[in-house]
PDB file of C-alpha atoms in Angstrom:
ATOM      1  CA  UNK N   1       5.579-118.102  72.875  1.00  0.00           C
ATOM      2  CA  UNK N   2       6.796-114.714  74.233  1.00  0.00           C
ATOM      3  CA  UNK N   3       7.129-111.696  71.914  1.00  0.00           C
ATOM      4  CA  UNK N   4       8.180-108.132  71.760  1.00  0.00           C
ATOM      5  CA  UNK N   5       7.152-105.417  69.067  1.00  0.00           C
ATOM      6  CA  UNK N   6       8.443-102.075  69.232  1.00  0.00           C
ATOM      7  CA  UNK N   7       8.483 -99.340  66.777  1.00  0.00           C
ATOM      8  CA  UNK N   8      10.543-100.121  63.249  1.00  0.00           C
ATOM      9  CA  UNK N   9      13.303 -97.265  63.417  1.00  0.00           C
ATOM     10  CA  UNK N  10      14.888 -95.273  62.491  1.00  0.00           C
ATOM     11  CA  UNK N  11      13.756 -91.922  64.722  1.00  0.00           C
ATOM     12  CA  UNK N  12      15.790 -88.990  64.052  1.00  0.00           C
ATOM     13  CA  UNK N  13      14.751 -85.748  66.540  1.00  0.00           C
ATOM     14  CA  UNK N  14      16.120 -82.989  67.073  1.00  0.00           C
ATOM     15  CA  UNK N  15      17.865 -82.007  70.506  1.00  0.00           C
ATOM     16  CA  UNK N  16      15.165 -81.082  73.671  1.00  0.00           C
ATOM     17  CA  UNK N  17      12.228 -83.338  71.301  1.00  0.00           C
ATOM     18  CA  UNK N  18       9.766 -85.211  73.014  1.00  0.00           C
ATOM     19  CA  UNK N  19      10.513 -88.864  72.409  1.00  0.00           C
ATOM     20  CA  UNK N  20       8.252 -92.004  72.284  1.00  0.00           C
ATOM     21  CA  UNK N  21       9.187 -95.375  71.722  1.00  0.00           C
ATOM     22  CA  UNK N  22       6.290 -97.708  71.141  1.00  0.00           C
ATOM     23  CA  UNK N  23       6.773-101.618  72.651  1.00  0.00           C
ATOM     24  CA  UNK N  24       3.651-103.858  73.082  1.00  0.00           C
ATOM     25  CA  UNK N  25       4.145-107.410  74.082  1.00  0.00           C
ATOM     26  CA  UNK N  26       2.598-111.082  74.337  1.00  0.00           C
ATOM     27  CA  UNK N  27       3.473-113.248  76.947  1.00  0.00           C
ATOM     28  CA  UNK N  28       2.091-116.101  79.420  1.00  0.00           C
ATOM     29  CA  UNK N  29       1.870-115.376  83.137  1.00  0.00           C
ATOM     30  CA  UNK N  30       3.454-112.024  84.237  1.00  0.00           C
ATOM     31  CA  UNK N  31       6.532-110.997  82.663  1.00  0.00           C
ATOM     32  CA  UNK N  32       8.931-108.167  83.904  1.00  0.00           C
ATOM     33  CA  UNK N  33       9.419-105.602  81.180  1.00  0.00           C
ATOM     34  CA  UNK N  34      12.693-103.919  80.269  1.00  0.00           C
ATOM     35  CA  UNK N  35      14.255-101.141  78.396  1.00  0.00           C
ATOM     36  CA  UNK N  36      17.575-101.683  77.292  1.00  0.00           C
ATOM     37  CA  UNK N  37      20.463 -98.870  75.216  1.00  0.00           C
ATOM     38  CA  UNK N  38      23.186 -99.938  73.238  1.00  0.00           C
ATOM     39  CA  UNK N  39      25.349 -97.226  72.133  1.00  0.00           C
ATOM     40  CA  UNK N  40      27.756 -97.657  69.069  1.00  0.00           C
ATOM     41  CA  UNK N  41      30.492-100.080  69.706  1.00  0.00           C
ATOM     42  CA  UNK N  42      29.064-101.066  73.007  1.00  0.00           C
ATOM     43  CA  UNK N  43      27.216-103.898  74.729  1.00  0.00           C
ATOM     44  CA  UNK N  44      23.567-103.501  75.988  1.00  0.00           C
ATOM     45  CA  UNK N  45      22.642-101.929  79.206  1.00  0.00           C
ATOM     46  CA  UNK N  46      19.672-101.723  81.098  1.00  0.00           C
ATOM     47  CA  UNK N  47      18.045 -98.336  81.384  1.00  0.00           C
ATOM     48  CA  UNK N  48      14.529 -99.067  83.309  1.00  0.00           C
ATOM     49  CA  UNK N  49      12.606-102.312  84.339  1.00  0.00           C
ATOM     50  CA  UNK N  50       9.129-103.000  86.073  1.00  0.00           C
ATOM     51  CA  UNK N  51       8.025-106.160  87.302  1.00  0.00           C
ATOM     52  CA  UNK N  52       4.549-105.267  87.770  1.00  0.00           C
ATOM     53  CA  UNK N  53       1.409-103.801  86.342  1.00  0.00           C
ATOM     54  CA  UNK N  54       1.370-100.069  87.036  1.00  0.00           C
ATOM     55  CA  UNK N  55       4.803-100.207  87.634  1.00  0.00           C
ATOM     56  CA  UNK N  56       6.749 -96.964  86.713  1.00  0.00           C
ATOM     57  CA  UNK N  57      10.285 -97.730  85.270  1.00  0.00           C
ATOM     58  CA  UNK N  58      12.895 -94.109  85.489  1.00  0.00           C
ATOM     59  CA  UNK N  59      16.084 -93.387  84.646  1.00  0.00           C
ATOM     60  CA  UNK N  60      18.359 -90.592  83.360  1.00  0.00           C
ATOM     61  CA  UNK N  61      14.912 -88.537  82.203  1.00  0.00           C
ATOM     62  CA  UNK N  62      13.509 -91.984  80.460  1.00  0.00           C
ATOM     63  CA  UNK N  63      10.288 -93.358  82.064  1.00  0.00           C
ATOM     64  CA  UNK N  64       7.905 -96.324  81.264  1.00  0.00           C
ATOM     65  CA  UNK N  65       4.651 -97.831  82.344  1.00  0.00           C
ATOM     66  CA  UNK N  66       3.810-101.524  82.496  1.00  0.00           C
ATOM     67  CA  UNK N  67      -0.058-101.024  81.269  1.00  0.00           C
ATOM     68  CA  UNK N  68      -1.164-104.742  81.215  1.00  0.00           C
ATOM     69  CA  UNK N  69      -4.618-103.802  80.094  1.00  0.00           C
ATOM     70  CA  UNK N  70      -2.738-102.662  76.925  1.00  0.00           C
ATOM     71  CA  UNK N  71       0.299-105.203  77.406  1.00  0.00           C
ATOM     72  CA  UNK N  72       2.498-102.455  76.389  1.00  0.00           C
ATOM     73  CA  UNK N  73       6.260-100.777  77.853  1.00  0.00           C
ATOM     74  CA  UNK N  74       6.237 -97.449  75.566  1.00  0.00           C
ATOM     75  CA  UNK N  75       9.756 -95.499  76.424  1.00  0.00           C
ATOM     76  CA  UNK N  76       9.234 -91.451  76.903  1.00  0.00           C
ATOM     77  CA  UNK N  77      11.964 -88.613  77.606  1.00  0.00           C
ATOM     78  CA  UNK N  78      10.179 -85.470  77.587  1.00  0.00           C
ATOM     79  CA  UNK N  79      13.735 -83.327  76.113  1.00  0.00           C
ATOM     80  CA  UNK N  80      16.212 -86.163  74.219  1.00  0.00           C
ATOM     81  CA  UNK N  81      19.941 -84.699  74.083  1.00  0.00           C
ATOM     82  CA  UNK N  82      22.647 -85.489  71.800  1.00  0.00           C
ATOM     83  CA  UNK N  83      24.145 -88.027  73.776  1.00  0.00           C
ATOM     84  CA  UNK N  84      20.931 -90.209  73.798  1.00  0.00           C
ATOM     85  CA  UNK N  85      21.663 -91.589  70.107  1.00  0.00           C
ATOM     86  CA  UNK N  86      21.582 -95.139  70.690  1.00  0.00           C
ATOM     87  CA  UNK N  87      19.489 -98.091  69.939  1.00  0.00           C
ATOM     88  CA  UNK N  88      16.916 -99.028  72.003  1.00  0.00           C
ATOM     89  CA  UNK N  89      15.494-102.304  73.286  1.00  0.00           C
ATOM     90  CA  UNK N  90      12.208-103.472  74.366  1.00  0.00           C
ATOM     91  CA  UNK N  91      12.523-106.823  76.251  1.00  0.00           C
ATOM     92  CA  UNK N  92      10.616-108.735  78.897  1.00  0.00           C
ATOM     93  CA  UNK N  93      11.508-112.062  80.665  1.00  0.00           C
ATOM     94  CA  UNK N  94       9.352-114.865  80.879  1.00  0.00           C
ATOM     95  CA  UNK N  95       9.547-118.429  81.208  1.00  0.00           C
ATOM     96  CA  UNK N  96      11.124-120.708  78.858  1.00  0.00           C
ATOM     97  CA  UNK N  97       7.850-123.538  79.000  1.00  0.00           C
ATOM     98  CA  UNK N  98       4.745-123.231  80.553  1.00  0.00           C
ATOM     99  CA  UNK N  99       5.209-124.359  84.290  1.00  0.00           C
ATOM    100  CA  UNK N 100       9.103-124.571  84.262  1.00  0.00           C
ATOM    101  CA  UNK N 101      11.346-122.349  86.689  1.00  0.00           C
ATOM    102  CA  UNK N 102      13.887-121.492  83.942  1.00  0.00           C
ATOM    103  CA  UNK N 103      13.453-117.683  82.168  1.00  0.00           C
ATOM    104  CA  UNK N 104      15.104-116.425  79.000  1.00  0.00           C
ATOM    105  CA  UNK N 105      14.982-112.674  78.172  1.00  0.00           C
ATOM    106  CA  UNK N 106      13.205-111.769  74.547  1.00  0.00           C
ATOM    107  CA  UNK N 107      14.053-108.223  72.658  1.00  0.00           C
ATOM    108  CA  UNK N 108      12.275-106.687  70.255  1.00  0.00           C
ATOM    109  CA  UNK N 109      14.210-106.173  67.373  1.00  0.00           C
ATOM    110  CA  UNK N 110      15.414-102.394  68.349  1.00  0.00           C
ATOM    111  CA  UNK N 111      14.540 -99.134  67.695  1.00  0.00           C
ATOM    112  CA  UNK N 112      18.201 -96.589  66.452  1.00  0.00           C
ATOM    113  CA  UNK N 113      17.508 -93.109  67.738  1.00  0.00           C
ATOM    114  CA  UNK N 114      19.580 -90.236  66.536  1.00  0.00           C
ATOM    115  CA  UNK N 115      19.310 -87.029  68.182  1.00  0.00           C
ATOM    116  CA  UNK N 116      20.907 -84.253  65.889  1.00  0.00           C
ATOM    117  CA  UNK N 117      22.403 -80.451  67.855  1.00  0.00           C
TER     118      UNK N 117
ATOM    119  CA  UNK F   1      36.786-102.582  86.963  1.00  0.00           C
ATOM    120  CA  UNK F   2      35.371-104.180  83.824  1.00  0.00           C
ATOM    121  CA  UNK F   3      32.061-105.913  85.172  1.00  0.00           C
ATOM    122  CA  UNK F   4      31.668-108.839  82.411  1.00  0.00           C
ATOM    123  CA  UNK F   5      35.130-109.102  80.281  1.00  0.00           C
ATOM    124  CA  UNK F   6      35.190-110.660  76.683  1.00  0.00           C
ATOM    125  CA  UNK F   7      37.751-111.688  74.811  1.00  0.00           C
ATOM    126  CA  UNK F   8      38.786-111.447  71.919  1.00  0.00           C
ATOM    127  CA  UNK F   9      36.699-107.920  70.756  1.00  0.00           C
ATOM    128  CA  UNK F  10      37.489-108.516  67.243  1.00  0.00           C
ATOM    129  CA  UNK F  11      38.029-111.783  65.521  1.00  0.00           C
ATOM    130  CA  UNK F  12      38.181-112.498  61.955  1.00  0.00           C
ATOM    131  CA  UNK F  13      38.925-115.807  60.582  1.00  0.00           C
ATOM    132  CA  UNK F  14      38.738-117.838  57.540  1.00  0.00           C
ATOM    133  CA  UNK F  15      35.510-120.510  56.696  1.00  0.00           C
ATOM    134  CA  UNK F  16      35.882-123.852  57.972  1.00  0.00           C
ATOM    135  CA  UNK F  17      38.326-122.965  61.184  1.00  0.00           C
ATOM    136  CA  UNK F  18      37.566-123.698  64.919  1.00  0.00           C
ATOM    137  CA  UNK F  19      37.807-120.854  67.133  1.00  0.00           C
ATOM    138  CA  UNK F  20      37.065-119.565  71.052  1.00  0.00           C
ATOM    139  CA  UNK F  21      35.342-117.082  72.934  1.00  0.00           C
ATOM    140  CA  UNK F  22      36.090-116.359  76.619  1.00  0.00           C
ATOM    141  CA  UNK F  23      33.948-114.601  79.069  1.00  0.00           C
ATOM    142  CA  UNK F  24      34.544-114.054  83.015  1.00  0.00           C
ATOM    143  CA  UNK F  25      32.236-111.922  84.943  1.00  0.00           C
ATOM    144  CA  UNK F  26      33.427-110.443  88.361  1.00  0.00           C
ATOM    145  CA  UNK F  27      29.798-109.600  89.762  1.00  0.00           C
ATOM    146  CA  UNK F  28      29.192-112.864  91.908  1.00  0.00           C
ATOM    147  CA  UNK F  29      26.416-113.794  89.567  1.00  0.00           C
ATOM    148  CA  UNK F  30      24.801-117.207  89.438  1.00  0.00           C
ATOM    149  CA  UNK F  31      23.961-117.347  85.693  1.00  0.00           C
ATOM    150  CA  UNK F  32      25.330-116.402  82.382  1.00  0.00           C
ATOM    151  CA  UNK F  33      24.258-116.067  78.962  1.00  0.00           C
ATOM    152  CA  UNK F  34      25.515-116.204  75.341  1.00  0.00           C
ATOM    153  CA  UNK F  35      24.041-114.107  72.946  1.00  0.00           C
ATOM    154  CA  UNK F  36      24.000-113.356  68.949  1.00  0.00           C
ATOM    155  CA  UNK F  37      23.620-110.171  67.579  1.00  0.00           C
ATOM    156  CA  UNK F  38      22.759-110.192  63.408  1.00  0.00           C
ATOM    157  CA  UNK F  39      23.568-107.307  61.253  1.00  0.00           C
ATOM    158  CA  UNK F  40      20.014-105.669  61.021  1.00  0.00           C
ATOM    159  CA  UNK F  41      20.569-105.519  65.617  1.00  0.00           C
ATOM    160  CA  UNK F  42      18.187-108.152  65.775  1.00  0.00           C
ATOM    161  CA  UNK F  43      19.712-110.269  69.373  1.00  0.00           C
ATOM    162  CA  UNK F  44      18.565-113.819  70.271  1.00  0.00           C
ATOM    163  CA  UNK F  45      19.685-116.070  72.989  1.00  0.00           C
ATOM    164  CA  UNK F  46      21.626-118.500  72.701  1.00  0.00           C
ATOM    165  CA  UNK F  47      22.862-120.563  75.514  1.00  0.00           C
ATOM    166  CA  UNK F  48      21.868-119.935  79.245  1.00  0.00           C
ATOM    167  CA  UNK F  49      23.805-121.514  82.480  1.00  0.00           C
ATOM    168  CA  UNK F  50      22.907-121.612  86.298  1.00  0.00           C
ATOM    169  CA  UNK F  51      25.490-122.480  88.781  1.00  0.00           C
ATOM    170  CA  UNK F  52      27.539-124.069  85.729  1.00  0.00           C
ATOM    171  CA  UNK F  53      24.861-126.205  84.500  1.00  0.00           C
ATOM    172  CA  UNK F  54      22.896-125.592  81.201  1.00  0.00           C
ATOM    173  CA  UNK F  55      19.514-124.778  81.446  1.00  0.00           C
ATOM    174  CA  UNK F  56      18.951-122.503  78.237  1.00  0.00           C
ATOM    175  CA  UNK F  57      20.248-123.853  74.761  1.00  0.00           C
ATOM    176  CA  UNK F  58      17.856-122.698  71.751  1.00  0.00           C
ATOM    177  CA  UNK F  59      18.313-124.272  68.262  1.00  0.00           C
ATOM    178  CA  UNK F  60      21.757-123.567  67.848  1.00  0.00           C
ATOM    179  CA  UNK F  61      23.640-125.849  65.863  1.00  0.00           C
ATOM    180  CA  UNK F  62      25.704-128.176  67.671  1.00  0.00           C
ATOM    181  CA  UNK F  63      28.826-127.139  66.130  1.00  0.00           C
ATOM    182  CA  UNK F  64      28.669-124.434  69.039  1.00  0.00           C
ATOM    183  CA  UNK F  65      29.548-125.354  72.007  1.00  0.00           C
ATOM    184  CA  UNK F  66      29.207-124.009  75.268  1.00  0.00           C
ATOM    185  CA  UNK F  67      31.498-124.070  78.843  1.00  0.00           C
ATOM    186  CA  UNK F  68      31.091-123.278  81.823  1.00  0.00           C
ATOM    187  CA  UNK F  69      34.076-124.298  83.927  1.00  0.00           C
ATOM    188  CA  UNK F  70      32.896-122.231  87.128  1.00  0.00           C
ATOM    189  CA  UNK F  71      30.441-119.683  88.099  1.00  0.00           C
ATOM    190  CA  UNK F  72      32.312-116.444  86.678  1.00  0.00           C
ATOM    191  CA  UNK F  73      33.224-118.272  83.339  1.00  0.00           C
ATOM    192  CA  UNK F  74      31.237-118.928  80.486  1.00  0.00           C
ATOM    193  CA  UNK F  75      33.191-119.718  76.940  1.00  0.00           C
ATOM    194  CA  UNK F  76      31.840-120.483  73.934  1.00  0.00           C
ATOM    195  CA  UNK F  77      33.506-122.834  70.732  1.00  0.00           C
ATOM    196  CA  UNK F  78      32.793-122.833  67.517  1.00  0.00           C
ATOM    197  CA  UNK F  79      33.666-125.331  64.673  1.00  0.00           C
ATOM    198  CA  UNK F  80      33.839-125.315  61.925  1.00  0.00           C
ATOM    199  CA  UNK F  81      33.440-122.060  61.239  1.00  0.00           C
ATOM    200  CA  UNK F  82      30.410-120.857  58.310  1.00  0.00           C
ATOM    201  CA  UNK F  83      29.932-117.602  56.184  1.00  0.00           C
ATOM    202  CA  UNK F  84      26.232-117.603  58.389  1.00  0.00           C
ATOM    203  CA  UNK F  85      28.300-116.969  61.556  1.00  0.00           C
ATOM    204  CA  UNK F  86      29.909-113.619  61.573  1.00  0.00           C
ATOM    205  CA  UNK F  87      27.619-111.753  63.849  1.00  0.00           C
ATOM    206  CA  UNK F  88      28.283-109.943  67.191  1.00  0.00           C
ATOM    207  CA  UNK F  89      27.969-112.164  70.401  1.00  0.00           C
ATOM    208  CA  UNK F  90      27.442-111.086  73.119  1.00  0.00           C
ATOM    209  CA  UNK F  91      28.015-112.470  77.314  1.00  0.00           C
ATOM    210  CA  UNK F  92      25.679-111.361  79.882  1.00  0.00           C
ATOM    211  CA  UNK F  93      25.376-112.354  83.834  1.00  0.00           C
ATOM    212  CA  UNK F  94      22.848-111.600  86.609  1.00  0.00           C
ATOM    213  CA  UNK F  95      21.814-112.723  89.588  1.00  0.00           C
ATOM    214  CA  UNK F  96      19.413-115.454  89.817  1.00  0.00           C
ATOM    215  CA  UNK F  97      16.600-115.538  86.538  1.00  0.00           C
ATOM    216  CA  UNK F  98      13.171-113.337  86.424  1.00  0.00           C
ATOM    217  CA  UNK F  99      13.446-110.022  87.296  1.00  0.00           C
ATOM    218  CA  UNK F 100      17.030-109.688  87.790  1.00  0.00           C
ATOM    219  CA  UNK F 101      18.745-107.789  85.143  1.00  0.00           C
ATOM    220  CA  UNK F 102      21.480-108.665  82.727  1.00  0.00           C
ATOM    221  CA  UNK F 103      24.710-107.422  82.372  1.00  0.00           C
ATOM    222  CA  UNK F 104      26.292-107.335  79.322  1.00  0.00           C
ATOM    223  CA  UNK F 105      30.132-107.537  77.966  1.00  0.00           C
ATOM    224  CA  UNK F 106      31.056-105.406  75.681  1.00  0.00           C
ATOM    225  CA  UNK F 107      30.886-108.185  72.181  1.00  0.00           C
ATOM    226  CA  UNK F 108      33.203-109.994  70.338  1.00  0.00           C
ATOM    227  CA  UNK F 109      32.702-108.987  66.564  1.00  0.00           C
ATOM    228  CA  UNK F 110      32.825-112.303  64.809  1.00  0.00           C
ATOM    229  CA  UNK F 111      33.649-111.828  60.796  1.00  0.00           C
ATOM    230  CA  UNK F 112      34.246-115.252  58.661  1.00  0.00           C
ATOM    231  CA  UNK F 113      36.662-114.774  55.497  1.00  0.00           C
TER     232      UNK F 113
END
């Protein structure tokens, strides 16, 4: 079946850091990759997606390249801020059985980032 | 305007009681989603509807029970009600399945007496 691995937390920078998030997955066919945030006390949102190999997911400073070759989604922000303390989820979508029309989305089991002043 | 609405946010209740979670999205979305959220973050699906009709239910036990009365509704009901359940669940909506991307509510933290 589908999986998702990312990087066991937690990852605790300090404020303009360099940030990487590692996610590598397994999947059948060709999955769309997504990065989801869930700050404290909210629900998840989605941050960047790419649906195909080479794609380049942005947004807010975060980027992320679909690298088939690799089948990994790693998360960068060249200068993290305060505000970006969240945790962070890895997810693709794929289908539910082999040949069916019907997808489910699968996390990775999220990565809390805390970005200290 | 709140894009996918849950209610109740909090709900604590004693083991052994039956009790409801409501979800209405206002996005036009075709399908919606239930989803459980453990302690350690860890989220799995649980229940997945298009155009009302069920086309996602993982092994869930059948004491939860899913309904989807129209497209921007999707409740969920719980009996009898175990220690094993508190978690955080969570409703989602998108467009059509694939590449479309979910929309979450906000949770309804779920804590069992």
């Amino acid at each position: 079946g589908n999986s998702v691995t990312q990087m066991e937390g937690p990852v605790t920078l300090s404020e303009e850091a360099f940030l990487t998030i590692n996610c590598t997955y397994t999947a059948t066919g060709y999955p769309s990759l997504f990065w989801y945030v869930q700050y404290p006390g909210e629900g998840l949102q989605l941050l960047l997606k790419a649906t195909k190999a080479d794609d380049k997911g942005s947004n807010k400073g975060f980027e992320a390249t679909y690298r088939k070759e690799t089948t990994s989604f790693h998360l960068e922000k060249g200068s993290v801020q305060v505000s970006d303390s969240a945790v962070y989820f890895c997810a693709l979508t794929g289908v539910v059985n082999s040949g069916g029309s019907n997808y489910k989305l699968t996390f990775g089991k999220g990565t809390l980032l805390t970005v200290n002043p | 305007d709140t894009a996918v609405s849950q209610t109740p946010k909090y709900l604590v209740t004693q083991m052994g009681n039956d009790k409801s979670i409501k979800c209405e999205q206002n996005l036009g979305h075709d399908t919606m989603y239930w989803y459980k959220q453990d302690s350690k973050k860890f989220l799995k699906i649980m229940f997945s509807y298009n155009n009302k009709e069920l086309i996602i239910n993982e092994t869930v036990p059948n004491r939860f029970s899913p309904k989807s009365p129209d497209k921007a509704h999707l409740n969920l009901h719980i009996n009898s009600l175990e220690l094993g359940d508190s978690a955080v669940y969570f409703c989602a909506s998108s467009r059509g399945q694939g590449s479309h991307p979910q929309h979450f509510g906000d949770g309804t933290r779920l804590s069992i007496l």
